[in-house]
Amino acid sequence: MPFRLLTPLGLLCALLPLHHGAPGPDGTAPDPAHYRERVKAMFYHAYDSYLENAFPFDELRPLTCDGHDTWGSFSLTLIDALDTLLILGNVSEFQRVIEVLQDNVDFDIDVNASVFETNIRVVGGLLSAHLLSKKAGVEVEAGWPCSGPLLRMAEEAARKLLPAFQTPTGMPYGTVNFLHGVNPGETPVTCTAGIGTFIVEFATLSSLTGDPVFEDVARVALMHLWESRSDIGLVGNHIDVLTGKWVAQDAGIGAGVDSYFEYLVKGAILLQDEKLMAMFLEYNKAIRNYTRFDDWYLWVQMYKGTVSMPVFQSLEAYWPGLQSLIGDIDNAMRTFLNYYTVWKQFGGLPEFYNIPQGYTVEKREGYPLRPELIESAMYLYRATGDPTLLELGRDAVESIEKISKVECGFATIKDLRDHKLDNRMESFFLAETVKYLYLLFDPTNFIHNNGSTFDAVITPYGECILGAGGYIFNTEAHPIDPAALHCCRRLKEEQWEVEDLMREFYSLKRNRSKFQKKTVSSGPWEPPAGPGTLFSPENHDQARERKPAKQKVPLLSCPSQPFTSKLALLGQVFLDSS
């Protein structure tokens, strides 16, 4: 049965200007220079409040002017804010914070941490800051960007997450203990985004360190999600990572699913991977066919396509920005303008919004200063120059300052109907919300580089180009320079080649041990792991499909192995088949 949305908001959207240079309500667009300075002041009010009242805790509690740990006790707000400092031009504070993080952050702690959140905030934040260090005037060590203290910290944090991927499906648990691995009683149910949001950080880490394990596990997880989609091409919200069976079968583009779709597109761009883009485009067809109604996106049953929740979630507001990355500008603008009308109605985006009723959903009336609509405005403004997008930026600055600003930072808005506040300022406010606002109003920022300037860097593996633009933002708005992935790639390919050489060696060694029985095995060497584990042959082979077909004469260096290491030398590990 067709489902139509006949709401006053739909009519209002039709009256708003599209992307053809339309002026604002007073005939002029907001002044970017004015709002750029306002955004910078917002950042320092929040940042200074965190340093004075909350550091070294993860987050600031702005109503009580103190701090608390939320995602693992990593001084998370400081990590999340680091690359924003450079984007705002504060080189000296960027350099100081790097020293602080090296001295204070310890990942060898007995803490249960979210695999997803640790990856996007900690691993992503450290990788981005590592790649931006030279631009910030940091004296980098020999071999950078293939080595460096922030890279080693990112790798250490990522290795703490790897035990979560040791499941029969290769899809990770949602939580891992940094000292003990996955707790025996840990639930096997993980949201789709918590499985499919690793390829950007983990592929970057593999390219920089030369250890393919990170990219491998990310690809295996993506592959199993893809194979688990329904016959009509949709994925649900939560899945059992042990059995591969869907637990929550609501399909949509919002909470629990969102960054999975985002990372298919961004991973495809970052890695120039046609397969990832083809996967997203197939999903996009199904999403349009079954979840889109009048340029809104609803939640439907993943097997039947019937509407299950006619709501808009604030997390869905990333979608127009993602559409802009694939060039679907007209659809992106229409959906953006729908979402913008909700902002105008409340001065923010409620977590849930009932589309037919045109109002908030009970117990989901809050706005924790999320960045997604501002993120889409930034992307679309770069693509169109439409002043309407600057108006959203203006509205965001005005409403956040009016409603959320308190003496010690900016507080989560508990209820957009009466503007009650909650005692929390999430780290993404400095990592994403402020950053995207600033970039919206700063068209000449180095992040927007069109390739006209760049830096040539000499590495142990040859010369490479950095800082030429085309930055890929992870889902926490940490920019990754795609050119950096090529700076250390030769090392990675050589390690794969040496790994194959070592496999052959151990195959011969194993055959010799059978010599007395006069039996010779001609099969390939298999990793010392049981079926269904991270290093099972099927998972390993599927993840390694992209290995270069033509191999050069391998140079002898030792491949890295994360779990089965027995002997380490200079940070690299020899295989052990015992």
XYZ file of C-alpha atoms in Angstrom:
578
model
C 0.000 0.000 0.000
C 1.518 3.365 -0.925
C 2.521 5.544 2.021
C 2.252 9.299 1.578
C 3.397 11.980 3.988
C 0.924 14.830 3.934
C 2.378 17.182 6.497
C 2.689 20.961 6.795
C 6.474 20.486 6.729
C 6.276 19.025 3.262
C 4.529 22.193 2.093
C 7.081 24.375 3.862
C 9.916 22.545 2.114
C 8.377 23.301 -1.235
C 8.513 27.013 -0.402
C 12.173 27.021 0.638
C 14.785 27.923 -1.989
C 16.790 25.227 -3.710
C 20.481 25.477 -4.578
C 20.525 28.253 -7.131
C 22.077 31.124 -5.183
C 18.882 32.094 -3.383
C 19.337 34.814 -0.720
C 18.403 34.536 2.935
C 15.171 35.918 4.442
C 16.606 39.441 4.706
C 18.042 39.312 1.209
C 21.636 38.709 2.299
C 23.542 35.602 3.259
C 25.147 35.375 6.723
C 28.618 36.937 6.888
C 31.115 34.024 6.980
C 33.865 36.044 8.691
C 31.550 37.081 11.525
C 30.303 33.559 12.181
C 33.751 32.072 11.782
C 34.887 34.131 14.769
C 31.751 33.243 16.701
C 32.425 29.545 16.129
C 36.040 29.928 17.224
C 34.855 31.599 20.429
C 32.425 28.712 20.995
C 35.260 26.233 20.649
C 37.527 27.957 23.172
C 34.729 28.448 25.688
C 34.083 24.692 25.607
C 37.729 23.634 25.287
C 39.044 25.868 28.064
C 36.207 24.738 30.314
C 37.182 21.115 29.736
C 40.853 21.777 30.523
C 40.056 23.784 33.658
C 37.325 21.560 35.076
C 37.413 18.069 33.567
C 40.861 17.001 32.318
C 42.056 14.195 32.500
C 38.534 12.725 32.500
C 36.899 11.804 29.198
C 34.244 14.504 29.182
C 33.146 17.744 30.793
C 29.994 17.974 32.907
C 29.142 21.624 32.214
C 26.390 22.152 34.785
C 28.493 20.993 37.748
C 31.831 22.150 36.278
C 33.590 18.800 36.703
C 34.474 15.777 34.625
C 33.640 12.100 34.252
C 34.818 9.086 32.249
C 32.383 7.838 29.631
C 34.073 5.716 26.974
C 37.143 4.307 28.703
C 39.257 6.874 30.579
C 41.368 8.131 27.660
C 41.047 11.923 28.147
C 38.733 11.506 25.192
C 37.743 15.139 24.686
C 41.401 16.094 24.308
C 41.983 13.421 21.643
C 38.777 14.356 19.842
C 39.597 18.085 19.852
C 43.203 17.747 18.679
C 42.778 18.104 14.906
C 40.133 20.805 15.437
C 42.842 22.898 17.089
C 44.903 22.806 13.906
C 41.913 23.526 11.677
C 41.311 26.623 13.800
C 44.983 27.538 13.337
C 46.246 26.931 16.886
C 49.598 25.289 16.162
C 51.147 25.831 19.604
C 48.271 24.179 21.487
C 48.267 21.286 19.009
C 51.944 20.703 19.771
C 51.377 20.964 23.528
C 48.488 18.498 23.516
C 50.546 15.915 21.638
C 53.055 15.973 24.489
C 50.263 15.751 27.075
C 48.678 12.748 25.388
C 51.978 10.889 25.099
C 52.621 11.434 28.799
C 49.138 10.705 30.148
C 47.203 8.246 27.970
C 47.625 4.554 28.827
C 45.780 1.763 27.020
C 46.978 -1.003 29.364
C 44.042 -0.525 31.691
C 41.320 -2.796 33.013
C 38.382 -1.130 31.325
C 35.486 -2.323 29.194
C 35.389 -0.090 26.134
C 33.113 0.261 23.121
C 34.889 -1.151 20.086
C 33.033 1.255 17.779
C 33.521 4.411 19.862
C 37.170 3.680 20.613
C 37.841 3.237 16.924
C 36.150 6.364 15.618
C 37.215 8.683 18.457
C 40.571 7.380 19.718
C 42.095 5.501 16.769
C 40.651 7.984 14.264
C 41.675 11.026 16.304
C 45.242 9.818 16.805
C 45.670 8.826 13.144
C 44.423 12.190 11.942
C 46.664 14.109 14.352
C 49.618 11.939 13.327
C 49.099 12.760 9.648
C 48.654 16.477 10.402
C 51.705 16.717 12.698
C 54.129 18.026 10.097
C 51.667 20.703 8.968
C 51.413 21.735 12.626
C 55.161 22.292 12.836
C 55.869 19.203 14.919
C 59.410 17.877 14.482
C 58.540 14.446 13.115
C 60.835 11.461 13.420
C 62.693 9.803 10.551
C 60.367 7.607 8.552
C 57.240 9.721 9.137
C 54.397 9.255 8.183
C 55.184 5.532 8.344
C 56.255 5.939 11.980
C 55.690 8.323 14.855
C 54.471 8.393 18.476
C 50.824 9.124 17.637
C 50.805 6.346 15.046
C 52.166 3.932 17.639
C 49.460 5.030 20.067
C 46.767 4.522 17.421
C 48.139 1.071 16.620
C 48.245 0.140 20.304
C 44.624 1.195 20.786
C 43.529 -0.679 17.653
C 45.287 -3.865 18.771
C 43.264 -3.741 21.978
C 40.149 -3.964 19.772
C 41.234 -6.930 17.656
C 40.103 -9.687 20.067
C 36.522 -8.495 19.487
C 36.777 -9.679 15.863
C 37.541 -13.284 16.814
C 34.062 -14.627 16.122
C 32.773 -17.331 13.749
C 31.490 -14.612 11.392
C 34.379 -12.151 11.725
C 31.866 -9.539 12.875
C 33.032 -7.959 16.149
C 31.548 -7.910 19.604
C 30.425 -4.470 20.713
C 32.621 -4.276 23.811
C 36.113 -5.459 24.714
C 38.210 -5.298 27.862
C 41.586 -3.692 27.184
C 43.443 -6.119 29.447
C 41.434 -9.332 29.231
C 39.797 -9.298 25.802
C 36.105 -10.081 25.379
C 34.376 -10.870 28.649
C 32.870 -14.403 28.759
C 29.404 -12.998 29.407
C 29.535 -10.337 26.693
C 26.400 -10.124 24.549
C 26.955 -11.276 20.957
C 24.429 -8.729 19.653
C 26.066 -5.774 17.883
C 24.495 -2.966 15.881
C 25.179 -2.817 12.152
C 27.187 0.407 12.433
C 29.286 -1.208 15.149
C 30.321 -3.855 12.631
C 30.714 -1.844 9.441
C 32.547 1.266 10.691
C 36.224 0.284 10.660
C 37.534 0.316 7.084
C 38.596 4.001 7.074
C 40.705 3.842 10.240
C 41.862 0.232 9.931
C 42.875 0.462 6.255
C 44.776 3.656 7.041
C 46.504 1.913 9.942
C 47.434 -1.085 7.778
C 48.807 1.159 5.053
C 50.931 3.180 7.466
C 52.232 0.309 9.614
C 52.550 -2.378 6.959
C 50.448 -4.820 8.997
C 47.465 -6.019 6.926
C 45.554 -7.480 9.883
C 43.585 -4.286 10.570
C 42.308 -3.861 7.022
C 41.702 -7.603 6.787
C 39.365 -7.774 9.793
C 37.501 -4.655 8.650
C 36.925 -6.153 5.206
C 35.776 -9.508 6.601
C 33.228 -7.726 8.809
C 31.975 -5.671 5.851
C 31.728 -8.781 3.695
C 29.606 -10.681 6.214
C 27.215 -7.759 6.620
C 26.857 -7.607 2.858
C 26.142 -11.330 2.678
C 23.567 -11.014 5.473
C 21.334 -8.509 3.666
C 17.755 -9.505 2.947
C 16.376 -10.636 -0.403
C 15.133 -7.077 -1.026
C 18.605 -5.671 -0.337
C 18.225 -4.221 3.163
C 20.087 -4.742 6.424
C 18.617 -4.681 9.897
C 19.651 -2.814 13.008
C 21.283 -5.445 15.251
C 22.778 -8.850 14.471
C 24.162 -11.785 16.469
C 27.867 -11.914 15.596
C 28.137 -15.579 16.569
C 25.260 -16.921 14.485
C 24.869 -14.184 11.860
C 21.119 -13.972 12.554
C 19.356 -10.618 12.677
C 18.011 -9.685 16.100
C 16.490 -6.286 15.234
C 15.023 -6.276 11.731
C 14.228 -2.577 11.325
C 15.972 -1.183 8.234
C 16.764 2.489 7.743
C 19.600 4.990 7.433
C 19.703 6.178 11.045
C 20.879 5.085 14.481
C 22.523 1.683 14.575
C 23.048 1.567 10.799
C 24.179 5.045 9.695
C 27.982 4.912 9.551
C 27.976 1.499 7.840
C 26.641 3.167 4.696
C 28.918 6.151 5.270
C 32.015 3.937 5.396
C 31.157 2.057 2.211
C 31.282 5.383 0.353
C 34.221 6.886 2.215
C 36.137 3.604 2.134
C 35.556 3.391 -1.608
C 36.909 6.923 -2.112
C 39.823 6.511 0.279
C 40.943 3.166 -1.157
C 39.693 3.674 -4.732
C 37.738 0.469 -4.211
C 35.050 -0.125 -6.820
C 33.600 -3.100 -4.927
C 32.766 -1.004 -1.860
C 31.098 1.649 -4.008
C 29.120 -0.993 -5.899
C 27.883 -2.361 -2.578
C 26.695 1.069 -1.476
C 24.968 1.798 -4.771
C 23.044 -1.468 -4.464
C 21.983 -0.494 -0.959
C 21.059 2.961 -2.221
C 18.612 1.448 -4.712
C 16.923 -0.589 -1.993
C 16.825 2.399 0.359
C 15.130 4.516 -2.298
C 12.683 1.759 -3.205
C 11.583 0.857 0.296
C 12.400 3.605 2.821
C 12.120 6.952 0.986
C 8.794 8.777 1.024
C 8.511 12.411 -0.100
C 12.259 12.920 0.458
C 12.058 11.589 4.025
C 13.527 8.231 5.003
C 11.501 5.965 7.261
C 12.188 2.667 9.028
C 10.856 -0.492 7.395
C 10.888 -4.239 8.025
C 14.061 -5.502 6.326
C 12.457 -8.558 4.699
C 9.069 -7.107 3.710
C 9.741 -3.407 3.205
C 6.649 -2.443 5.224
C 6.857 0.720 7.333
C 7.693 -0.017 10.977
C 8.544 3.476 12.303
C 7.536 6.673 10.436
C 10.146 8.724 12.277
C 13.117 10.902 11.431
C 16.141 10.552 13.709
C 18.686 13.317 14.141
C 21.479 10.875 13.275
C 19.981 10.499 9.794
C 20.918 14.080 8.940
C 24.319 12.892 7.659
C 22.574 11.395 4.624
C 22.409 14.537 2.411
C 26.143 15.008 2.906
C 26.740 11.398 1.907
C 24.539 11.860 -1.162
C 26.668 14.843 -2.145
C 29.766 12.611 -2.158
C 28.221 10.467 -4.892
C 27.012 13.512 -6.835
C 23.291 13.195 -6.044
C 22.930 16.888 -5.266
C 19.251 17.484 -6.109
C 17.983 14.660 -3.893
C 20.441 15.680 -1.189
C 19.148 19.263 -1.111
C 15.498 18.242 -0.979
C 16.137 15.937 1.964
C 18.348 18.522 3.659
C 15.587 21.124 3.446
C 13.146 18.689 5.063
C 15.544 18.262 7.964
C 16.221 21.998 8.155
C 12.515 22.671 8.723
C 12.687 20.481 11.835
C 15.632 22.530 13.089
C 13.663 25.732 12.505
C 10.735 24.297 14.432
C 12.753 23.534 17.585
C 16.122 25.301 17.375
C 17.810 21.915 17.065
C 17.111 18.376 15.902
C 15.266 16.141 18.387
C 16.600 12.604 18.582
C 13.294 11.286 17.155
C 10.692 13.221 15.173
C 7.323 11.750 14.206
C 6.931 12.785 10.559
C 3.137 12.349 10.098
C 2.405 14.144 13.392
C 5.083 16.816 12.856
C 6.330 16.653 16.444
C 8.838 15.031 18.795
C 8.614 11.471 20.090
C 8.187 10.904 23.841
C 11.494 10.450 25.699
C 13.408 11.360 22.532
C 12.989 15.151 22.692
C 16.618 15.983 23.407
C 19.418 17.414 21.279
C 22.950 16.489 22.477
C 24.522 19.096 20.133
C 24.921 16.563 17.333
C 26.783 17.588 14.162
C 25.036 15.648 11.396
C 22.890 18.390 9.842
C 25.799 20.849 10.027
C 28.021 18.206 8.431
C 25.618 17.891 5.508
C 25.453 21.685 5.196
C 29.249 21.856 4.964
C 29.414 19.212 2.223
C 26.529 20.687 0.253
C 27.840 24.222 0.516
C 31.148 23.069 -0.960
C 29.173 21.481 -3.797
C 26.635 24.228 -4.490
C 27.463 27.545 -2.811
C 23.780 27.855 -1.857
C 23.415 30.580 0.849
C 20.578 28.579 2.438
C 23.290 26.304 3.813
C 25.024 29.242 5.479
C 21.676 30.123 7.044
C 21.605 26.741 8.740
C 25.084 27.460 10.062
C 23.923 30.818 11.368
C 20.864 29.236 13.004
C 23.047 26.565 14.615
C 25.422 29.110 16.126
C 22.619 31.316 17.413
C 20.490 28.545 18.884
C 23.371 26.594 20.493
C 24.700 29.762 22.125
C 21.263 30.894 23.270
C 20.000 27.567 24.600
C 23.059 25.503 25.489
C 25.816 27.865 26.636
C 26.519 27.817 30.361
C 29.366 29.057 32.525
C 31.411 25.867 32.065
C 30.937 25.021 28.393
C 27.890 23.891 26.419
C 25.314 21.509 27.847
C 23.270 18.854 26.115
C 19.702 20.014 25.547
C 17.563 17.514 27.412
C 14.268 18.704 25.929
C 13.902 20.977 22.902
C 10.332 21.827 23.873
C 11.241 23.689 27.068
C 15.038 23.960 26.627
C 15.891 22.059 29.804
C 19.565 21.078 29.929
C 21.464 17.916 30.808
C 24.825 17.746 32.568
C 26.938 16.482 29.677
C 29.069 17.859 26.844
C 29.990 14.959 24.580
C 33.438 14.953 23.021
C 31.956 15.055 19.525
C 30.878 18.652 20.139
C 34.520 19.745 19.747
C 35.456 17.026 17.265
C 32.512 17.442 14.890
C 29.909 20.103 15.590
C 32.302 23.023 16.014
C 34.656 21.745 13.311
C 31.968 21.438 10.645
C 30.549 24.838 11.586
C 33.977 26.425 11.255
C 34.671 24.736 7.914
C 31.264 25.844 6.631
C 32.272 29.460 7.258
C 35.965 29.135 6.295
C 36.191 28.494 2.534
C 39.988 28.972 2.411
C 40.835 26.464 5.153
C 43.610 24.022 4.233
C 41.087 21.185 4.571
C 39.356 22.539 1.444
C 42.582 22.426 -0.615
C 41.818 21.686 -4.279
C 45.259 20.252 -4.985
C 46.893 23.542 -5.943
C 49.336 23.224 -3.026
C 50.983 20.172 -1.518
C 54.038 18.929 0.358
C 56.585 16.483 -1.033
C 57.820 14.138 1.688
C 60.774 11.762 1.520
C 60.098 8.450 3.270
C 62.194 5.274 3.540
C 60.062 3.936 0.690
C 60.458 6.855 -1.695
C 58.920 10.281 -2.227
C 55.213 10.871 -1.701
C 52.822 13.806 -1.786
C 50.846 14.954 1.257
C 48.441 17.788 2.040
C 47.016 18.098 -1.467
C 43.411 17.944 -0.249
C 40.665 15.414 -0.735
C 40.600 14.676 2.994
C 38.252 11.892 4.050
C 36.500 12.584 7.353
C 35.874 9.573 9.518
C 32.486 9.476 11.195
C 33.900 11.489 14.133
C 35.071 14.216 11.670
C 38.751 13.306 11.951
C 40.298 14.097 8.521
C 42.470 11.440 6.881
C 44.823 12.469 4.063
C 44.262 9.804 1.365
C 47.678 10.461 -0.161
C 49.315 9.218 3.040
C 48.129 5.683 2.346
C 50.552 5.540 -0.583
C 53.565 6.737 1.386
C 54.124 3.392 3.107
C 52.284 1.036 0.780
C 55.388 -0.568 -0.713
C 56.257 -1.846 2.748
C 52.794 -3.370 3.031
C 53.025 -5.185 -0.295
C 56.472 -6.464 0.523
C 55.209 -7.828 3.823
C 52.458 -9.715 2.052
C 55.054 -11.122 -0.331
C 57.320 -12.158 2.527
C 54.343 -13.696 4.306
C 53.730 -15.874 1.252
C 57.419 -16.775 1.192
C 57.278 -17.759 4.854
C 54.178 -19.840 4.208
C 56.044 -21.761 1.551
C 58.964 -22.219 3.930
C 56.786 -23.628 6.686
C 54.992 -25.833 4.192
C 58.357 -27.323 3.208
C 59.328 -27.624 6.858
C 56.110 -29.463 7.622
C 56.642 -31.761 4.646
C 60.151 -32.621 5.811
C 58.794 -33.634 9.200
C 56.676 -36.209 7.378
C 59.614 -37.524 5.365
C 59.975 -40.658 7.463
C 56.388 -41.583 6.595
C 57.200 -41.028 2.893
C 54.287 -38.603 2.589
C 54.487 -35.241 0.924
C 51.655 -32.704 1.130
C 51.280 -30.340 -1.811
C 48.612 -28.149 -0.167
C 49.290 -24.562 0.886
C 50.337 -23.673 4.404
C 47.431 -22.648 6.643
C 47.555 -20.273 9.580
C 47.721 -21.917 13.013
C 44.102 -21.190 13.906
C 40.909 -23.183 14.091
C 37.933 -22.760 11.763
C 35.804 -19.726 12.352
C 38.518 -17.680 14.020
C 40.071 -14.457 12.828
C 42.852 -16.244 10.998
C 40.779 -19.070 9.548
C 41.657 -19.760 5.890
C 38.275 -18.655 4.558
C 38.390 -15.296 6.347
C 42.018 -14.703 5.469
C 41.599 -15.526 1.779
C 38.467 -13.427 1.392
C 40.090 -10.430 2.997
C 43.214 -10.742 0.888
C 41.521 -10.756 -2.539
C 42.982 -7.353 -3.320
C 46.654 -8.446 -3.025
C 48.639 -7.295 -6.084
C 48.665 -9.858 -8.853
C 52.179 -9.001 -9.988
C 54.754 -9.389 -7.262
C 58.201 -7.922 -7.257
C 61.190 -9.802 -5.972
C 60.470 -9.790 -2.237
C 62.796 -8.010 0.147
C 63.424 -9.923 3.332
C 61.663 -8.254 6.219
C 59.486 -9.874 8.846
C 55.679 -9.636 8.567
C 53.697 -8.434 11.552
C 51.323 -10.877 13.243
C 49.203 -9.546 16.114
C 48.054 -12.548 18.150
C 50.293 -15.518 17.337
C 53.556 -13.700 17.836
C 56.305 -15.700 19.546
C 59.388 -13.709 18.673
C 59.575 -9.977 18.007
C 62.495 -8.037 16.613
C 62.502 -4.289 16.024
C 58.725 -4.168 16.222
C 58.206 -6.897 13.615
C 57.209 -10.460 14.235
C 58.289 -13.821 12.845
C 55.648 -16.418 12.067
C 55.617 -19.498 14.259
C 53.850 -22.623 13.063
C 54.254 -24.608 16.274
